[in-house]
Amino acid sequence: MKKNDANRNLEENAKQKDLAYNKSDGTDQFMTTDQGVKVNDDNNSLKAGDRGPSLLEDFILREKITHFDHERIPERIVHARGSAAHGYFQPNAEAKKYSKAGFLQDANSTTPVFVRFSTVAGFRGSTDMARDVRGFAVKFYTEEGNFDLVGNNIPIFFIQDAAKFPDLVHAVKPEPHHEMPQAASAHDTFWDFISLMPESMHMIMWAMSDRAIPRSYRMMEGFGVHTFRFINKKNESSFVKFHWKPKLGTHAVVWDEAVKISGNDPDFHRRDLWEAIESGSFPEWELGVQVIPEADEHKFDFDLLDPTKIVPEELVPVTIIGKMVLNRNPDNFFAETEQVAFHPGHIVPGIDFTNDPLLQGRLFSYTDTQLSRLGSPNFHEIPINRPIAPMHNNQRDGHMRQEINVGRVSYHPNSLGGGCPFQAKIAEGGFESYNERIDAKKVRERSESFADHFSQAKLFFESQTQVEQDHIINALRFELSKVEVPAIRERMLGLLSQVDTNLAKAVAKGLGMQVPRSPERPMNHGVGADDKGKQEPKPLVKYAQTSDALSMIKNKLNSDTIESRQVAFLCADGVDGNSVNTMKAALEKEGATVKIIGTNATAIKTAEGKELKVDHNLLTVSSVLFDAVFIPAGEASIDRLKEEEKIPEFLNDTYKHCKVIGADQEGILLLNETNFVLQLSEAKLEEQGIITSDTTKASLTADFISAMGEHRFWIREKPLT
Ligand code: HDE
């Protein structure tokens, strides 16, 4: 499958597109019907007279309209809104130690990948910036068949057993009577369900943190969530947790920004991914694994099979086994991003499942859903889903079968077809499931080792910095304030009090409520546990340490690079061209992108009389779309900008969202238009991330760049009351 060749570059791509429409003999550029008949008039239907009725015999019109009528397919029930890109994966020399999978053996090899990022709850047309989990699904087109790592940007899940998934999704989707709210968890049915499901508390901590409002798909971690198995060449099995670590660090926006971005640009993440790839700034992740030897399965005070638990990185470090680069945008959204079908059951020799009951349920769901979404068991023949490995089996026919299977043999064993296709021996690459010993009774129960629902929620909350904890508290205040039924809020406060009493008190204060003294049961149980009378609450295991890897601010991954960050330059006629050019050149050298925001849509005149092209009319943008703001020098420009109604809001928001503001010379005077300027003593400007010609130690450009590398100046945020 040439299309997925990881190294095909964008230029070649464009050339191929041109060729498709301009065959050198000129014959292929004509519009035709689906049957290849050349169309002579695509603008007028066939009528009886130019003012007469349309004629049924108009096969050209009927074909066009019929096709159009069927151009939509059902959207995904979850993860409907997504964006995707092509790229490649390259293992390092470590990888082959742990798994015999072919694509992990040679550090010089690359495997094509197609990656789809998504939100979960919203419909296809919903905003990118909802508070939500993000899907992170990777299809590896390996020579041994397709391997899909269908993960999320949060390493755990809401529920422990697949049986609860339809309930979870029914609860979080818009409420069925009025189909509101779109792409949001802040409503009664969601919190009703959560308040009765203590096992969701760890996930709730993550979902209420800033992880659920990422700055960019390119700045998210990805996780396989479940524990999987690796099988090495000696047929030894180990448990693995998959991690994607972004080269640009893990970053988020703040909630007020998220809300405003949704209005300003609902395609914020989609555009960001598309533009980064078009501009050659290719997103990159390292693939890491936490490897746990088979013998250590029961070493931890949580169960490796429980998808509501992480393995803290401090207990088992992440070993990097390769990298992934996304270097090509899809050619067609529907054909690729929409029709791609991922499946956690798509694995290759060297990788296997565990008995995680959530994973086990997923193994059924993903093929089943494609039957109604893509309409046929032949969805594997759609170009984006086709493996590059040769595919031979005895499956035949069905809706939309593409392959013309020749011969009369479609069964095994056969002699008429010479025995083809043959079964592969293990040594020939045949897949063999790991021979795990199972000796058990058939039961509908949950293991007691799944019963502690609070220790890791606590670990997560207590590992956050004060600012991050405040954001979680605020998110819970926001979400629960939207809940209309008081009993649901109360139950939630009861659950939160099991995570951290200060957390529960702070949330209660924001709601004007009290934390209940004796929270309603069930607590620290699996649902249904009371019926069986088997699972008794386990004492909470307090982890000895906190985990820095869980905090985006403390995390080493919080890279200080400013590559691909967007900087708004506020300019009007009379702007100092030198001031613009010096800062622009310095930022671009670091890989950042500069956007000239002008008082019109076309161009402005610099003080030197030169024309400066405008990227965006101030009218059409807000500061939430940028990572930093720079005000170049130029007296006339500043005077003109002061007249713009939008300027105070633009700068106030940049300040409120703790982002860097730079001002060259008289540029600082524009800050007089803001409501924060009075709070700032000149000596404190730099510490607050406001870099002016007066505050610089090195140079304005160097100081501005280094401040941008800090990303946010949290010092500006008022502590919660
Ligand atoms: Fe999914 N999930 N899921 N899920 N999931 C789907 O499959 C399902 C779960 C995830 O970009 C659906 O093709 C069940 C966990 C991603 O196309 C569906 C359960 C994780 C995507 C489905 C889970 C995921 C999906 C909808 C509980 C993180 C988007 C359309 C047993 C590890 C893939 C489709 C893409 C999509 C079912 C839980 C990740 C209905 C039954 C846990 C990233 O089959």
Coordinates of C-alpha atoms in Angstrom, one line a residue, residues 156-576:
I156 CA -6.8 4.9 33.2
F157 CA -10.6 4.6 32.7
F158 CA -13.9 5.4 34.4
I159 CA -15.0 1.8 34.8
Q160 CA -13.5 -1.6 35.5
D161 CA -15.8 -3.9 33.5
A162 CA -17.0 -3.6 29.9
A163 CA -20.5 -4.3 31.1
K164 CA -20.7 -0.7 32.4
F165 CA -19.6 1.0 29.2
P166 CA -23.0 1.5 27.6
D167 CA -24.2 3.0 30.9
L168 CA -21.2 5.4 31.1
V169 CA -21.7 6.6 27.6
H170 CA -25.5 6.9 28.0
A171 CA -24.8 9.0 31.1
V172 CA -22.2 11.4 29.5
K173 CA -23.8 11.9 26.1
P174 CA -26.4 14.7 25.8
E175 CA -29.5 13.9 27.9
P176 CA -32.0 12.0 25.7
H177 CA -35.1 14.1 26.2
H178 CA -33.6 17.4 24.9
E179 CA -30.2 16.4 23.5
M180 CA -28.3 18.8 25.7
P181 CA -25.5 19.6 26.5
Q182 CA -23.3 19.0 23.6
A183 CA -19.7 17.7 24.3
A184 CA -19.8 18.4 28.0
S185 CA -19.9 16.3 31.2
A186 CA -21.4 19.1 33.3
H187 CA -24.9 17.8 33.6
D188 CA -27.0 15.6 35.9
T189 CA -27.0 12.3 34.2
F190 CA -23.2 12.1 34.0
W191 CA -22.7 13.1 37.7
D192 CA -25.6 10.9 38.8
F193 CA -23.8 7.9 37.3
I194 CA -20.4 8.9 38.6
S195 CA -21.7 9.6 42.1
L196 CA -22.9 6.0 42.3
M197 CA -19.7 4.6 40.8
P198 CA -16.8 5.0 43.3
E199 CA -14.5 3.1 40.9
S200 CA -14.6 6.2 38.6
M201 CA -13.0 8.5 41.2
H202 CA -9.4 8.2 40.0
M203 CA -10.4 8.9 36.4
I204 CA -12.5 11.9 37.6
M205 CA -9.4 13.4 39.2
W206 CA -7.7 13.2 35.8
A207 CA -10.8 14.4 33.8
M208 CA -11.2 17.4 36.1
S209 CA -7.5 18.3 35.7
D210 CA -6.1 20.3 32.9
R211 CA -5.2 17.1 31.1
A212 CA -8.8 17.2 29.8
I213 CA -8.2 20.6 28.0
P214 CA -4.9 20.0 26.1
R215 CA -3.1 22.9 24.4
S216 CA -2.6 20.7 21.3
Y217 CA -2.9 17.1 20.2
R218 CA 0.8 17.4 19.7
M219 CA 1.4 18.2 23.4
M220 CA -0.5 15.3 24.9
E221 CA 0.8 12.1 26.4
G222 CA -0.9 8.9 25.1
F223 CA -1.5 5.7 27.0
G224 CA -2.5 2.2 26.1
V225 CA -4.5 2.2 29.4
H226 CA -4.8 -1.6 29.9
T227 CA -2.0 -3.8 30.8
F228 CA -0.9 -5.7 27.7
R229 CA 1.6 -8.5 27.2
F230 CA 4.9 -8.6 25.3
I231 CA 6.2 -12.0 24.2
N232 CA 9.9 -12.1 23.4
K233 CA 11.8 -14.5 21.1
K234 CA 12.4 -16.9 24.0
N235 CA 8.6 -17.0 24.4
E236 CA 8.8 -15.2 27.8
S237 CA 5.9 -13.0 28.6
S238 CA 6.0 -9.7 30.5
F239 CA 3.2 -7.3 31.3
V240 CA 3.5 -3.9 29.6
K241 CA 1.9 -0.5 29.9
F242 CA 2.3 1.7 26.8
H243 CA 3.1 5.4 27.0
W244 CA 3.5 8.0 24.2
K245 CA 5.7 10.9 25.4
P246 CA 5.4 14.1 23.3
K247 CA 8.6 15.8 22.2
L248 CA 7.0 19.2 22.8
G249 CA 6.1 18.4 26.4
T250 CA 2.6 18.0 27.9
H251 CA 0.7 21.3 28.0
A252 CA -2.8 22.4 28.6
V253 CA -4.9 25.6 28.3
V254 CA -6.8 27.1 31.3
W255 CA -10.6 26.6 31.5
D256 CA -11.5 30.2 30.7
E257 CA -9.3 29.9 27.6
A258 CA -11.0 26.6 26.6
V259 CA -14.4 28.2 26.8
K260 CA -13.3 31.2 24.7
I261 CA -11.4 29.1 22.2
S262 CA -14.6 27.1 21.6
G263 CA -16.3 30.3 20.3
N264 CA -13.3 31.7 18.5
D265 CA -12.2 28.5 16.7
P266 CA -14.0 25.3 17.4
D267 CA -11.5 23.6 15.1
F268 CA -8.6 24.7 17.3
H269 CA -6.9 21.3 17.7
R270 CA -7.7 20.2 14.2
R271 CA -6.2 23.3 12.7
D272 CA -3.2 23.2 14.9
L273 CA -2.4 19.6 13.8
W274 CA -3.0 20.3 10.2
E275 CA -1.0 23.6 10.1
A276 CA 1.9 22.1 12.0
I277 CA 2.3 19.3 9.5
E278 CA 1.8 21.6 6.5
S279 CA 4.5 23.9 7.8
G280 CA 7.0 21.0 8.2
S281 CA 6.9 21.1 12.0
F282 CA 6.2 17.4 12.4
P283 CA 4.7 16.2 15.7
E284 CA 6.8 13.6 17.4
W285 CA 6.4 11.2 20.4
E286 CA 8.6 8.6 22.0
L287 CA 7.0 5.3 22.6
G288 CA 7.8 4.0 26.1
V289 CA 6.8 0.9 28.0
Q290 CA 6.7 0.0 31.6
V291 CA 7.8 -3.7 31.6
I292 CA 6.7 -5.9 34.5
P293 CA 8.1 -9.5 34.5
E294 CA 5.4 -12.2 34.7
A295 CA 6.7 -13.2 38.1
D296 CA 5.9 -9.8 39.5
E297 CA 2.2 -9.9 38.6
H298 CA 1.1 -9.8 42.3
K299 CA 3.9 -7.6 43.6
F300 CA 1.8 -4.4 43.8
D301 CA -1.0 -3.3 46.1
F302 CA -3.2 -2.8 43.1
D303 CA -4.2 -5.2 40.4
L304 CA -2.4 -4.9 37.0
L305 CA -5.6 -6.1 35.4
D306 CA -7.6 -3.2 36.9
P307 CA -7.9 -0.4 34.3
T308 CA -8.6 2.2 36.9
K309 CA -5.0 2.0 38.2
I310 CA -1.7 3.3 36.9
V311 CA 1.6 1.7 37.7
P312 CA 3.4 4.8 39.2
E313 CA 6.5 5.6 37.1
E314 CA 8.5 5.8 40.3
L315 CA 7.7 2.1 40.9
V316 CA 8.4 0.9 37.3
P317 CA 10.2 3.4 35.1
V318 CA 9.2 3.9 31.5
T319 CA 11.7 2.4 29.0
I320 CA 11.8 4.2 25.6
I321 CA 11.6 1.7 22.7
G322 CA 11.1 4.0 19.7
K323 CA 9.7 7.2 18.2
M324 CA 6.8 8.2 16.1
V325 CA 6.7 11.1 13.7
L326 CA 3.6 12.5 11.9
N327 CA 4.6 14.0 8.6
R328 CA 1.7 13.9 6.2
N329 CA -1.9 15.2 6.4
P330 CA -4.6 13.0 5.0
D331 CA -5.7 13.7 1.4
N332 CA -9.3 13.2 2.1
F333 CA -11.0 13.5 5.5
F334 CA -13.8 11.1 4.9
A335 CA -11.8 8.4 3.1
E336 CA -9.1 8.4 5.8
T337 CA -10.0 10.0 9.1
E338 CA -13.7 9.0 9.0
Q339 CA -13.4 5.6 7.5
V340 CA -10.4 4.4 9.5
A341 CA -11.4 1.5 11.8
F342 CA -9.3 0.9 14.9
H343 CA -9.5 -2.2 17.0
P344 CA -7.6 -3.1 20.2
G345 CA -7.9 -6.7 19.0
H346 CA -5.6 -6.0 16.0
I347 CA -2.4 -7.4 17.4
V348 CA 0.6 -9.1 15.8
P349 CA 2.9 -11.9 17.1
G350 CA 4.9 -10.6 20.1
I351 CA 2.0 -8.7 21.6
D352 CA -0.9 -10.2 23.5
F353 CA -3.9 -9.3 25.7
T354 CA -4.3 -9.7 29.5
N355 CA -7.5 -10.5 31.3
D356 CA -8.4 -6.9 32.1
P357 CA -12.2 -7.2 31.9
L358 CA -12.5 -3.8 30.2
L359 CA -10.1 -4.8 27.5
Q360 CA -11.8 -8.2 27.0
G361 CA -15.1 -6.4 26.3
R362 CA -13.5 -4.0 23.9
L363 CA -12.2 -7.0 21.9
F364 CA -15.8 -7.7 20.9
S365 CA -17.1 -4.2 20.4
Y366 CA -14.8 -2.7 17.8
T367 CA -15.5 -5.1 14.9
D368 CA -19.2 -5.0 15.8
T369 CA -19.5 -1.3 15.7
Q370 CA -17.9 -1.1 12.2
L371 CA -20.6 -3.3 10.8
S372 CA -23.2 -0.6 11.3
R373 CA -20.8 2.4 10.9
L374 CA -19.0 1.3 7.8
G375 CA -21.8 -1.1 6.7
S376 CA -20.0 -4.3 5.8
P377 CA -17.7 -7.0 7.1
N378 CA -15.4 -5.9 4.3
F379 CA -14.4 -2.7 6.0
H380 CA -10.8 -4.0 6.1
E381 CA -10.7 -3.5 2.3
I382 CA -11.2 0.3 2.6
P383 CA -7.8 1.7 1.6
I384 CA -7.0 3.3 5.0
N385 CA -7.7 0.0 6.8
R386 CA -5.9 -2.4 4.4
P387 CA -2.8 -4.1 5.8
I388 CA 0.4 -3.8 3.9
A389 CA 1.0 -7.5 4.8
P390 CA -0.4 -9.8 2.1
M391 CA -3.9 -11.0 3.1
H392 CA -5.2 -14.4 2.1
N393 CA -8.1 -16.3 3.7
N394 CA -11.3 -18.0 2.8
Q395 CA -13.6 -15.1 3.8
R396 CA -15.8 -14.2 0.8
D397 CA -18.5 -11.9 -0.5
G398 CA -20.6 -9.5 1.6
H399 CA -21.6 -5.9 1.0
M400 CA -19.1 -3.9 -1.0
R401 CA -16.6 -6.7 -1.5
Q402 CA -13.7 -5.1 -3.4
E403 CA -11.6 -8.1 -4.1
I404 CA -12.4 -10.4 -7.0
N405 CA -11.4 -13.8 -5.5
V406 CA -10.5 -16.2 -8.3
G407 CA -10.9 -20.0 -8.4
R408 CA -13.5 -22.2 -6.7
V409 CA -11.8 -22.9 -3.4
S410 CA -12.8 -20.9 -0.4
Y411 CA -12.5 -23.5 2.4
H412 CA -9.9 -25.2 4.5
P413 CA -8.7 -27.9 4.3
N414 CA -8.8 -28.3 0.6
S415 CA -6.9 -30.3 -2.0
L416 CA -8.5 -28.6 -5.1
G417 CA -6.6 -25.4 -4.3
G418 CA -3.4 -27.2 -3.5
G419 CA -4.1 -26.6 0.2
C420 CA -3.8 -22.8 -0.1
P421 CA -3.9 -20.7 1.8
F422 CA -1.6 -22.6 4.2
Q423 CA -1.6 -22.1 8.0
A424 CA 1.7 -20.7 9.2
K425 CA 3.8 -22.5 11.7
I426 CA 4.9 -20.5 14.8
A427 CA 8.4 -20.4 13.3
E428 CA 6.9 -19.0 10.1
G429 CA 5.3 -16.2 12.0
G430 CA 1.9 -17.8 12.8
F431 CA 0.1 -16.1 15.7
E432 CA 0.0 -18.1 18.9
S433 CA -1.9 -16.8 21.9
Y434 CA 0.2 -16.8 25.1
N435 CA -0.5 -20.1 26.8
E436 CA -1.7 -18.6 30.1
R437 CA -2.9 -21.1 32.5
I438 CA -6.5 -20.6 33.5
D439 CA -8.0 -22.6 36.3
A440 CA -11.2 -21.0 37.5
K441 CA -14.9 -21.2 38.2
K442 CA -17.3 -19.4 35.9
V443 CA -18.5 -16.4 38.0
R444 CA -20.1 -12.9 37.5
E445 CA -17.9 -11.2 40.1
R446 CA -15.1 -8.7 40.5
S447 CA -11.9 -9.6 42.2
E448 CA -11.4 -8.1 45.6
S449 CA -8.1 -6.8 44.3
F450 CA -10.2 -4.3 42.3
A451 CA -11.9 -2.9 45.4
D452 CA -9.7 0.1 46.4
H453 CA -11.1 3.1 44.5
F454 CA -9.5 5.9 46.3
S455 CA -5.8 5.4 46.9
Q456 CA -4.7 6.3 43.4
A457 CA -7.3 9.2 43.2
K458 CA -5.6 10.5 46.3
L459 CA -2.1 9.9 44.8
F460 CA -3.1 11.9 41.7
F461 CA -4.6 14.8 43.6
E462 CA -1.7 15.0 46.1
S463 CA 0.9 14.8 43.4
Q464 CA -0.3 18.1 41.8
T465 CA 1.1 21.5 42.5
Q466 CA -1.2 24.0 44.3
V467 CA -2.1 25.6 41.0
E468 CA -3.1 22.3 39.5
Q469 CA -5.1 21.4 42.6
D470 CA -6.9 24.7 42.4
H471 CA -7.8 23.9 38.8
I472 CA -9.3 20.6 39.8
I473 CA -11.3 22.2 42.6
N474 CA -12.6 24.9 40.2
A475 CA -13.5 22.3 37.6
L476 CA -15.5 20.3 40.1
R477 CA -17.2 23.5 41.4
F478 CA -18.1 24.4 37.8
E479 CA -19.4 20.9 36.8
L480 CA -21.3 20.3 40.0
S481 CA -22.8 23.8 39.9
K482 CA -24.4 22.7 36.6
V483 CA -25.9 19.7 38.3
E484 CA -29.5 20.5 39.2
V485 CA -30.3 17.7 41.7
P486 CA -28.9 18.5 45.1
A487 CA -28.6 14.8 46.2
I488 CA -26.2 14.1 43.3
R489 CA -23.9 17.0 44.5
E490 CA -24.1 15.7 48.0
R491 CA -23.1 12.1 47.0
M492 CA -20.2 13.6 45.0
L493 CA -19.0 15.5 48.0
G494 CA -19.1 12.2 50.0
L495 CA -17.0 10.5 47.4
L496 CA -14.5 13.5 47.2
S497 CA -14.1 13.4 51.0
Q498 CA -12.7 9.8 50.6
V499 CA -10.1 11.2 48.2
D500 CA -9.0 14.2 50.2
T501 CA -10.9 16.1 52.8
N502 CA -9.5 19.5 51.8
L503 CA -10.5 18.9 48.2
A504 CA -14.1 18.0 49.3
K505 CA -14.3 21.0 51.6
A506 CA -13.0 23.4 48.9
V507 CA -15.5 22.1 46.4
A508 CA -18.3 22.2 49.0
K509 CA -17.5 25.8 49.7
G510 CA -17.8 26.7 46.1
L511 CA -21.2 25.0 46.0
G512 CA -22.4 26.6 49.3
M513 CA -22.8 23.1 50.8
Q514 CA -21.3 21.0 53.6
V515 CA -19.3 17.9 53.2
P516 CA -21.6 15.1 54.5
R517 CA -20.3 13.5 57.7
S518 CA -21.1 10.0 56.8
P519 CA -21.1 9.6 53.1
E520 CA -23.7 7.4 51.5
R521 CA -22.6 3.9 50.6
P522 CA -21.3 2.1 48.5
M523 CA -17.8 3.4 49.1
N524 CA -14.7 1.6 48.0
H525 CA -16.8 -1.2 46.6
G526 CA -17.4 -2.4 43.1
V527 CA -21.0 -1.7 42.1
G528 CA -23.1 -4.7 42.9
A529 CA -20.7 -5.9 45.5
D530 CA -23.2 -5.5 48.3
D531 CA -25.5 -8.0 46.7
K532 CA -23.0 -10.7 46.8
G533 CA -21.8 -9.8 50.2
K534 CA -18.3 -10.8 49.2
Q535 CA -16.3 -7.7 48.8
E536 CA -15.5 -5.9 52.0
P537 CA -14.1 -2.4 51.9
K538 CA -10.3 -2.6 51.9
P539 CA -8.4 -0.2 54.2
L540 CA -7.1 2.7 52.1
V541 CA -3.5 2.1 51.1
K542 CA -1.7 5.5 51.3
Y543 CA 1.1 5.5 48.8
A544 CA 4.3 6.5 50.5
Q545 CA 5.3 9.0 47.9
T546 CA 3.7 11.4 45.5
S547 CA 4.4 11.0 41.8
D548 CA 5.9 13.9 39.9
A549 CA 5.1 12.2 36.6
L550 CA 1.4 12.9 37.3
S551 CA 1.8 16.6 37.5
M552 CA 2.1 18.5 34.2
I553 CA 3.9 21.3 35.9
K554 CA 6.4 19.1 37.8
N555 CA 6.8 16.6 35.0
K556 CA 10.2 16.6 33.3
L557 CA 8.2 16.4 30.1
N558 CA 7.1 19.9 30.5
S559 CA 9.6 20.9 27.8
D560 CA 10.7 24.5 27.6
T561 CA 10.9 24.5 23.8
I562 CA 8.8 27.2 22.1
E563 CA 8.9 25.3 18.8
S564 CA 5.6 25.8 16.8
R565 CA 4.2 28.2 19.5
Q566 CA 2.1 31.0 18.1
V567 CA 2.9 34.6 18.9
A568 CA 0.6 37.5 18.1
F569 CA 2.3 40.8 17.1
L570 CA -0.2 43.7 17.7
C571 CA 0.5 46.2 14.9
A572 CA -1.1 49.3 13.3
D573 CA 0.1 51.9 10.8
G574 CA 3.4 53.5 12.0
V575 CA 4.7 50.3 13.6
D576 CA 8.5 50.2 14.0

